[in-house]
PDB file of C-alpha atoms in Angstrom:
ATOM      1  CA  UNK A   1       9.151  -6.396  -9.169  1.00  0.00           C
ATOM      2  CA  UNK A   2       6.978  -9.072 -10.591  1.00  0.00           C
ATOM      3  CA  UNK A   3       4.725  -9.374  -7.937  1.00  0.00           C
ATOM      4  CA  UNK A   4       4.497  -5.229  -7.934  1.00  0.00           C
ATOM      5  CA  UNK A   5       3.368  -5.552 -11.768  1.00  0.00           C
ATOM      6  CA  UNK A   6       0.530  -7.681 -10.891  1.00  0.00           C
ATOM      7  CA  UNK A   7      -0.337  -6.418  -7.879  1.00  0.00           C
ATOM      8  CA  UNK A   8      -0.818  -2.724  -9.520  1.00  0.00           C
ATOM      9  CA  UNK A   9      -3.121  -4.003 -11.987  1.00  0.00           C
ATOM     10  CA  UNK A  10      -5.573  -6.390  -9.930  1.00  0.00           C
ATOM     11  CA  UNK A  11      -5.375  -3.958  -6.148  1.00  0.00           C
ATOM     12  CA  UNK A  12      -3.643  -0.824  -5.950  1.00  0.00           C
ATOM     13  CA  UNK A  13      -3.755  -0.824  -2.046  1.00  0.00           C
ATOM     14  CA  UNK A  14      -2.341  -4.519  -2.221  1.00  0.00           C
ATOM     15  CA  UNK A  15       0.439  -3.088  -4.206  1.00  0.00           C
ATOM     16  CA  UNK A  16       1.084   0.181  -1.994  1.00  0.00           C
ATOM     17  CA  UNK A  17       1.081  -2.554   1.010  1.00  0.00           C
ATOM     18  CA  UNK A  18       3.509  -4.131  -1.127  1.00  0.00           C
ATOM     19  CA  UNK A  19       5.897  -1.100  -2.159  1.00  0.00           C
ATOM     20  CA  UNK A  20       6.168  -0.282   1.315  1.00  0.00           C
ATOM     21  CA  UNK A  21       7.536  -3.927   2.224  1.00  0.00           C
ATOM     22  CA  UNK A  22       9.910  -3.561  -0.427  1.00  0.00           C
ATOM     23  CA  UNK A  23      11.043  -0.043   1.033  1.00  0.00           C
ATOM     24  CA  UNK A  24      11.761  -1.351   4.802  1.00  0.00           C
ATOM     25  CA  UNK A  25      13.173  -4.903   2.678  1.00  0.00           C
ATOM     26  CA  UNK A  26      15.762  -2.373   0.963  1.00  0.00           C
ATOM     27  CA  UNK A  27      16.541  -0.500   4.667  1.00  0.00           C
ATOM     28  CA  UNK A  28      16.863  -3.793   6.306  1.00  0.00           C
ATOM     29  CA  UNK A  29      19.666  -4.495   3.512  1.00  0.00           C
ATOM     30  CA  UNK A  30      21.376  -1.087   4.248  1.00  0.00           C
ATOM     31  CA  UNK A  31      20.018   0.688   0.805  1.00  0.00           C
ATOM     32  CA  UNK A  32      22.851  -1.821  -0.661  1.00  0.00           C
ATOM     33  CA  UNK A  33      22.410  -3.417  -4.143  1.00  0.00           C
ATOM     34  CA  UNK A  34      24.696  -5.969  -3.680  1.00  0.00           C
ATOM     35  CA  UNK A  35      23.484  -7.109  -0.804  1.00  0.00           C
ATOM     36  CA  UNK A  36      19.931  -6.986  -2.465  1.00  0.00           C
ATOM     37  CA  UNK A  37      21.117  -9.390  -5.102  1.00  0.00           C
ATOM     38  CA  UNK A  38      23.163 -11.874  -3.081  1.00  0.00           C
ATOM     39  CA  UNK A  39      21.312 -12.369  -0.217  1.00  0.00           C
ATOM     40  CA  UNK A  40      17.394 -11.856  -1.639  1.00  0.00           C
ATOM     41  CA  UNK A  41      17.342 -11.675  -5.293  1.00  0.00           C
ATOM     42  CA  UNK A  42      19.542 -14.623  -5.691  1.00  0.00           C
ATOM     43  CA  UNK A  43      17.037 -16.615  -3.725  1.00  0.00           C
ATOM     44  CA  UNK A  44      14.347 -16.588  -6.701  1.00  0.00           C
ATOM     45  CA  UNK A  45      14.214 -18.970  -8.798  1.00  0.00           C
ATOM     46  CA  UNK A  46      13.959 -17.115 -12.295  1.00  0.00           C
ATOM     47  CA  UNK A  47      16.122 -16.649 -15.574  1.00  0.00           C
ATOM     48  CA  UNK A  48      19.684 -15.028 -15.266  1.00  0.00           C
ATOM     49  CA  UNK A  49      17.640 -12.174 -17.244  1.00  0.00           C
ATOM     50  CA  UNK A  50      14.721 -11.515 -14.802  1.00  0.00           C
ATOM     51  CA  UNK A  51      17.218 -11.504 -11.314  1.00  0.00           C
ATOM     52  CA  UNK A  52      19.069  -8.980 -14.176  1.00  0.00           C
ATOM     53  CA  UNK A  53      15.311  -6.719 -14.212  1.00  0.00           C
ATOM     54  CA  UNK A  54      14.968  -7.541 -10.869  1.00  0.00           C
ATOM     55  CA  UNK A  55      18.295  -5.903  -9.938  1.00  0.00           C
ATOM     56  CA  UNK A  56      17.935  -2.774 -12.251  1.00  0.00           C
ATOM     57  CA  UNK A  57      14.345  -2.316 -10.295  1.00  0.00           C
ATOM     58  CA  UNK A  58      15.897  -2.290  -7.016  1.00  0.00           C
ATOM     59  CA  UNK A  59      18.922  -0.032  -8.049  1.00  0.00           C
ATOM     60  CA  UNK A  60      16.284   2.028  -9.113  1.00  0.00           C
ATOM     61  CA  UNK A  61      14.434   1.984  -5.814  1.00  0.00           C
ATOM     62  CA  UNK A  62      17.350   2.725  -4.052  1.00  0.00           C
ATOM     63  CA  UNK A  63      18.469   5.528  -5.573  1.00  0.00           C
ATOM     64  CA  UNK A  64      14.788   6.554  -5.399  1.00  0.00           C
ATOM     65  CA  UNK A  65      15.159   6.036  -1.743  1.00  0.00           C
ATOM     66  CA  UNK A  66      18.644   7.812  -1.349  1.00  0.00           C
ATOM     67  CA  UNK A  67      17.232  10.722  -3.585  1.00  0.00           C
ATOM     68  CA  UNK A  68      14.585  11.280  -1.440  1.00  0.00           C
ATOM     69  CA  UNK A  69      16.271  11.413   2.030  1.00  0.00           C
ATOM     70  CA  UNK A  70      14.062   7.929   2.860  1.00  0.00           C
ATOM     71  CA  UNK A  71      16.891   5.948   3.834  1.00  0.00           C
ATOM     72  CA  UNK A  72      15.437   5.444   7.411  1.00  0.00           C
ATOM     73  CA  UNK A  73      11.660   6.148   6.879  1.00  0.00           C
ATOM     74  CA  UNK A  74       9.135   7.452   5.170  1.00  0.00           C
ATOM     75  CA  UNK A  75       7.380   6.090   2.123  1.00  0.00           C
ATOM     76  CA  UNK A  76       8.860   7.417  -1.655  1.00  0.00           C
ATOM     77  CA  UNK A  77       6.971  10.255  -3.296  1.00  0.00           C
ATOM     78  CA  UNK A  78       6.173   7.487  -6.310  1.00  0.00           C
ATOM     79  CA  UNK A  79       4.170   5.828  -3.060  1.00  0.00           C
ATOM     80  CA  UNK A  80       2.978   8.836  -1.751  1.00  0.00           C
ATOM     81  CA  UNK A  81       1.775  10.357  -5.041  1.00  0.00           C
ATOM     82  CA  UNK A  82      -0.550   7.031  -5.211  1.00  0.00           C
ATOM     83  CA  UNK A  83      -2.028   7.157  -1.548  1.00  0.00           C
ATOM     84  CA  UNK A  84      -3.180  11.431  -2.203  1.00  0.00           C
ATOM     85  CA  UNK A  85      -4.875   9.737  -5.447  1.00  0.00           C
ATOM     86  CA  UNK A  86      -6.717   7.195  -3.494  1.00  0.00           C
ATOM     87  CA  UNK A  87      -7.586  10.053  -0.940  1.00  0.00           C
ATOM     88  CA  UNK A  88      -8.825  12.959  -3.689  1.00  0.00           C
ATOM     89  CA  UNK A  89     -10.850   9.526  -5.504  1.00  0.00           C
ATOM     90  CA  UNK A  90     -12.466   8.830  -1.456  1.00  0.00           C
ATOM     91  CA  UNK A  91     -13.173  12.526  -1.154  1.00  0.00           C
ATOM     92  CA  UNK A  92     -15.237  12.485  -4.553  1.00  0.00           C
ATOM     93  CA  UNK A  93     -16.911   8.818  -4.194  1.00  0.00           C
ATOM     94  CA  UNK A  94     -18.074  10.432  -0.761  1.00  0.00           C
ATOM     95  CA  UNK A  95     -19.584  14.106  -2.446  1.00  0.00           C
ATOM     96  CA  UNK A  96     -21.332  11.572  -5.035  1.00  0.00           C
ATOM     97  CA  UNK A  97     -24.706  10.333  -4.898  1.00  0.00           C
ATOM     98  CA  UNK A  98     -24.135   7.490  -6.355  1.00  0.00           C
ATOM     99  CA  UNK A  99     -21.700   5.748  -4.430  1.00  0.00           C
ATOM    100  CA  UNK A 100     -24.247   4.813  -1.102  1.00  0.00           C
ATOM    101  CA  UNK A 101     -22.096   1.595  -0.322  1.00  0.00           C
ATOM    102  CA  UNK A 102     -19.246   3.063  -0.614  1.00  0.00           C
ATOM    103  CA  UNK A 103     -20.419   6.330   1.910  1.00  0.00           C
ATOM    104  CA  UNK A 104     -21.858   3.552   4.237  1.00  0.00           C
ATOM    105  CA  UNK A 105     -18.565   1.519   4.558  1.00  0.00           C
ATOM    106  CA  UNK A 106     -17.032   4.804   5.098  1.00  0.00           C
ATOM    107  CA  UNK A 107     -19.188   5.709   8.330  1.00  0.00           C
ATOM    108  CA  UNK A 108     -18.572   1.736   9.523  1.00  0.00           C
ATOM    109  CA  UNK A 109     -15.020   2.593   9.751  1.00  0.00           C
ATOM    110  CA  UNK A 110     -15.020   6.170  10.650  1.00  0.00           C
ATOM    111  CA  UNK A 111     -14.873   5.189  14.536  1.00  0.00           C
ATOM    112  CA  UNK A 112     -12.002   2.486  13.969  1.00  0.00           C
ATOM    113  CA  UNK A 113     -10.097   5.556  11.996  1.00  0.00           C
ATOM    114  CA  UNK A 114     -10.999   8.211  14.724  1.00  0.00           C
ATOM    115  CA  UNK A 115     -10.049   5.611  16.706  1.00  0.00           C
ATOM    116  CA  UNK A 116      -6.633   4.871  15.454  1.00  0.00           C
ATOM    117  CA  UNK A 117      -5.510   8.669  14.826  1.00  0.00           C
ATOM    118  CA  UNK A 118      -6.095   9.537  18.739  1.00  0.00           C
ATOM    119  CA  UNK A 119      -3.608   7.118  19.541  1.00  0.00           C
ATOM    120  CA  UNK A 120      -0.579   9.326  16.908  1.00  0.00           C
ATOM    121  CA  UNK A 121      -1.850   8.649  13.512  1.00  0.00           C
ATOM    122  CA  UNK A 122      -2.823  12.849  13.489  1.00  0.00           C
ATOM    123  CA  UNK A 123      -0.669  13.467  10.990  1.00  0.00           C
ATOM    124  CA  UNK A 124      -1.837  11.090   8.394  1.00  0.00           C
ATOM    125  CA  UNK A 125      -4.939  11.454   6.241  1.00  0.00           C
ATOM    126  CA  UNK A 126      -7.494   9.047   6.745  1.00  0.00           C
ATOM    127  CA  UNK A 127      -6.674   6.903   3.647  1.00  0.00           C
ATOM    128  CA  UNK A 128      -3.236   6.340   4.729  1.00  0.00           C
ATOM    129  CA  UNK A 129      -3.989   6.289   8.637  1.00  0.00           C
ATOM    130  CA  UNK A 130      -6.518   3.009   7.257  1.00  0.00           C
ATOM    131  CA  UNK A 131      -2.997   1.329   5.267  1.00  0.00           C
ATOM    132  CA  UNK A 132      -1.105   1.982   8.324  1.00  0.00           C
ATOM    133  CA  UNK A 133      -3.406  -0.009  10.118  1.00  0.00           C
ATOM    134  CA  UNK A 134      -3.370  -2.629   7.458  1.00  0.00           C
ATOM    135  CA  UNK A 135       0.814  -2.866   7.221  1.00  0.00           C
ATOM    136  CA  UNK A 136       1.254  -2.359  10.996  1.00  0.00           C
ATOM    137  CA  UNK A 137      -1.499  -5.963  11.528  1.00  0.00           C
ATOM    138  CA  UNK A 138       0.585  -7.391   8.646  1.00  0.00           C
ATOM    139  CA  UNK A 139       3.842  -6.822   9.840  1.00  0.00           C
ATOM    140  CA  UNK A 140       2.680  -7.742  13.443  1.00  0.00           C
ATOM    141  CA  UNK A 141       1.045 -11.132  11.447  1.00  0.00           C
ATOM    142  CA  UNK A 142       4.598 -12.131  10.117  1.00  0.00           C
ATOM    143  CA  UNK A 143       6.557 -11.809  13.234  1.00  0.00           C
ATOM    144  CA  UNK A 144       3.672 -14.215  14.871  1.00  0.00           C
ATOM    145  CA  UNK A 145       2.512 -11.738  17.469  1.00  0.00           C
ATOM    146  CA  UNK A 146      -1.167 -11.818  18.664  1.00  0.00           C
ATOM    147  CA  UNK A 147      -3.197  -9.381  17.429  1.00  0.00           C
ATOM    148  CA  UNK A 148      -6.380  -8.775  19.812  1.00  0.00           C
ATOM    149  CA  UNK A 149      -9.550  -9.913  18.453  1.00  0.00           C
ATOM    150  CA  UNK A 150     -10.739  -6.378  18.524  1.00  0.00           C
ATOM    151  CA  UNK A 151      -8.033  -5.535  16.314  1.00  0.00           C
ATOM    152  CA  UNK A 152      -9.264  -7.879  14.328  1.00  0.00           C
ATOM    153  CA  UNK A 153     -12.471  -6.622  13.663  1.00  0.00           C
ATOM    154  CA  UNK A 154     -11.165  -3.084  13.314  1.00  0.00           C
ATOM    155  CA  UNK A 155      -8.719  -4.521  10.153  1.00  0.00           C
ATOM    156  CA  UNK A 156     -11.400  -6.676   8.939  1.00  0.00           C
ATOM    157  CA  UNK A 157     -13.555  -3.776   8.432  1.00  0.00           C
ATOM    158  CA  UNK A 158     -10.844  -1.626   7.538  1.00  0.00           C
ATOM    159  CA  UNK A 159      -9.659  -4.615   5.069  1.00  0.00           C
ATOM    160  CA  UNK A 160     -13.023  -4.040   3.276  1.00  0.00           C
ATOM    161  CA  UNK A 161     -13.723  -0.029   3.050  1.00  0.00           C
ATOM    162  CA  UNK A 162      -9.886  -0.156   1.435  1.00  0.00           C
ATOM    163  CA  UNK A 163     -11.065  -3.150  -1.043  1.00  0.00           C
ATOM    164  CA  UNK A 164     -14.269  -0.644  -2.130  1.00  0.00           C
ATOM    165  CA  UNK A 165     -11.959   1.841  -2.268  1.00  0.00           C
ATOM    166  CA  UNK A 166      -9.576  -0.209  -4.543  1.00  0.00           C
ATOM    167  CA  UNK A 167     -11.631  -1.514  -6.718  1.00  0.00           C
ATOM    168  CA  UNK A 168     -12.918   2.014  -7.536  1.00  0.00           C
ATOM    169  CA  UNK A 169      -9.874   3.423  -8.409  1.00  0.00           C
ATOM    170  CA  UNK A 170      -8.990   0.568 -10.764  1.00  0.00           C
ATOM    171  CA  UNK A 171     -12.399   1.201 -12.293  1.00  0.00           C
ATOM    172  CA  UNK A 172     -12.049   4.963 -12.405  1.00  0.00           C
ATOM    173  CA  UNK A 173      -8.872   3.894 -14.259  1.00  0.00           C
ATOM    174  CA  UNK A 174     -10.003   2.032 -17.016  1.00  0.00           C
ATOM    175  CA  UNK A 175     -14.047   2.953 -17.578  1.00  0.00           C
ATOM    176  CA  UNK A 176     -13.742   5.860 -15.325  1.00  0.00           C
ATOM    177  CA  UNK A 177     -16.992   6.685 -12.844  1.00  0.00           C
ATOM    178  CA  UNK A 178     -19.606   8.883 -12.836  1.00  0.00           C
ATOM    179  CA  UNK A 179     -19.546  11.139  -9.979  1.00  0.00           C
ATOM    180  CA  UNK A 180     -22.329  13.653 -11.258  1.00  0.00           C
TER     181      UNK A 180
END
């Protein structure tokens, strides 16, 4: 929950990358509270009144989750509602003229992302199909599997274009940008 709060207001694709975590954390604990707050909560080392936050905030995920039908996949609509924002912001940043980085980054990646939805990512938009990529090399990264070195490249640049992407949405948040 703490890390989510920060996250959100520094890299909102670092956080979504985060929120999903927490979603397949909460499935690998059976959608169970309890066993949320003895076996992983109870592991932090913070006040009786933050593992108290930290509880309510995963009750609240879980019913979120149960709510939803997303007790064995599938990313909660608070999750999904933030990757169609990032998508509608990359469709506008790409109609703009004044975004040339941003469009160039875009056609780096486009092959990796063509790329990556021929082999079953159809289904996903572009924006999502590029954090899929991101969480499936993470995930891959913490169970110590090798990840080819063209792989690598592919997230690298992948790792960037979502950064741009990122830091324009935060902007758009707080200044807003100029797409005229």
């Amino acid at each position: 929950m703490f890390i989510a709060q920060e996250l959100r207001k520094k890299s909102i694709a670092e956080y979504l990358l985060y929120m999903w975590q927490v979603e397949d954390l909460i499935r690998a604990y059976g959608c169970s509270l309890s066993a949320i707050k003895n076996n992983y909560i109870s592991r932090f080392d913070y006040s009786d009144e933050q593992k108290e936050e930290m509880t309510d905030w995963y009750g609240d995920l879980i019913r979120m989750i149960n709510q939803e039908g997303k007790r064995e996949k599938g990313h909660l609509q608070i999750n999904a509602i933030l990757v169609d924002d990032l998508t509608d912001l990359h469709a506008r940043l790409l109609q703009s003229p004044h975004f040339p980085f941003y469009n160039a980054e875009y056609y780096k990646v486009l092959p990796f992302i063509v790329e990556l939805r021929g082999k079953g990512g159809k289904e996903y938009g572009e924006i999502e199909t590029c954090l899929n990529a991101l969480y499936g090399t993470m995930m891959l990264r913490l169970q110590k599997k090798e990840i080819s070195p063209e792989t690598e490249h592919a997230v690298k640049e992948i790792t960037t274009f979502i950064g741009m992407l990122s830091d324009y949405y935060l902007k758009d948040r707080t200044e807003g940008l100029e797409f005229d």
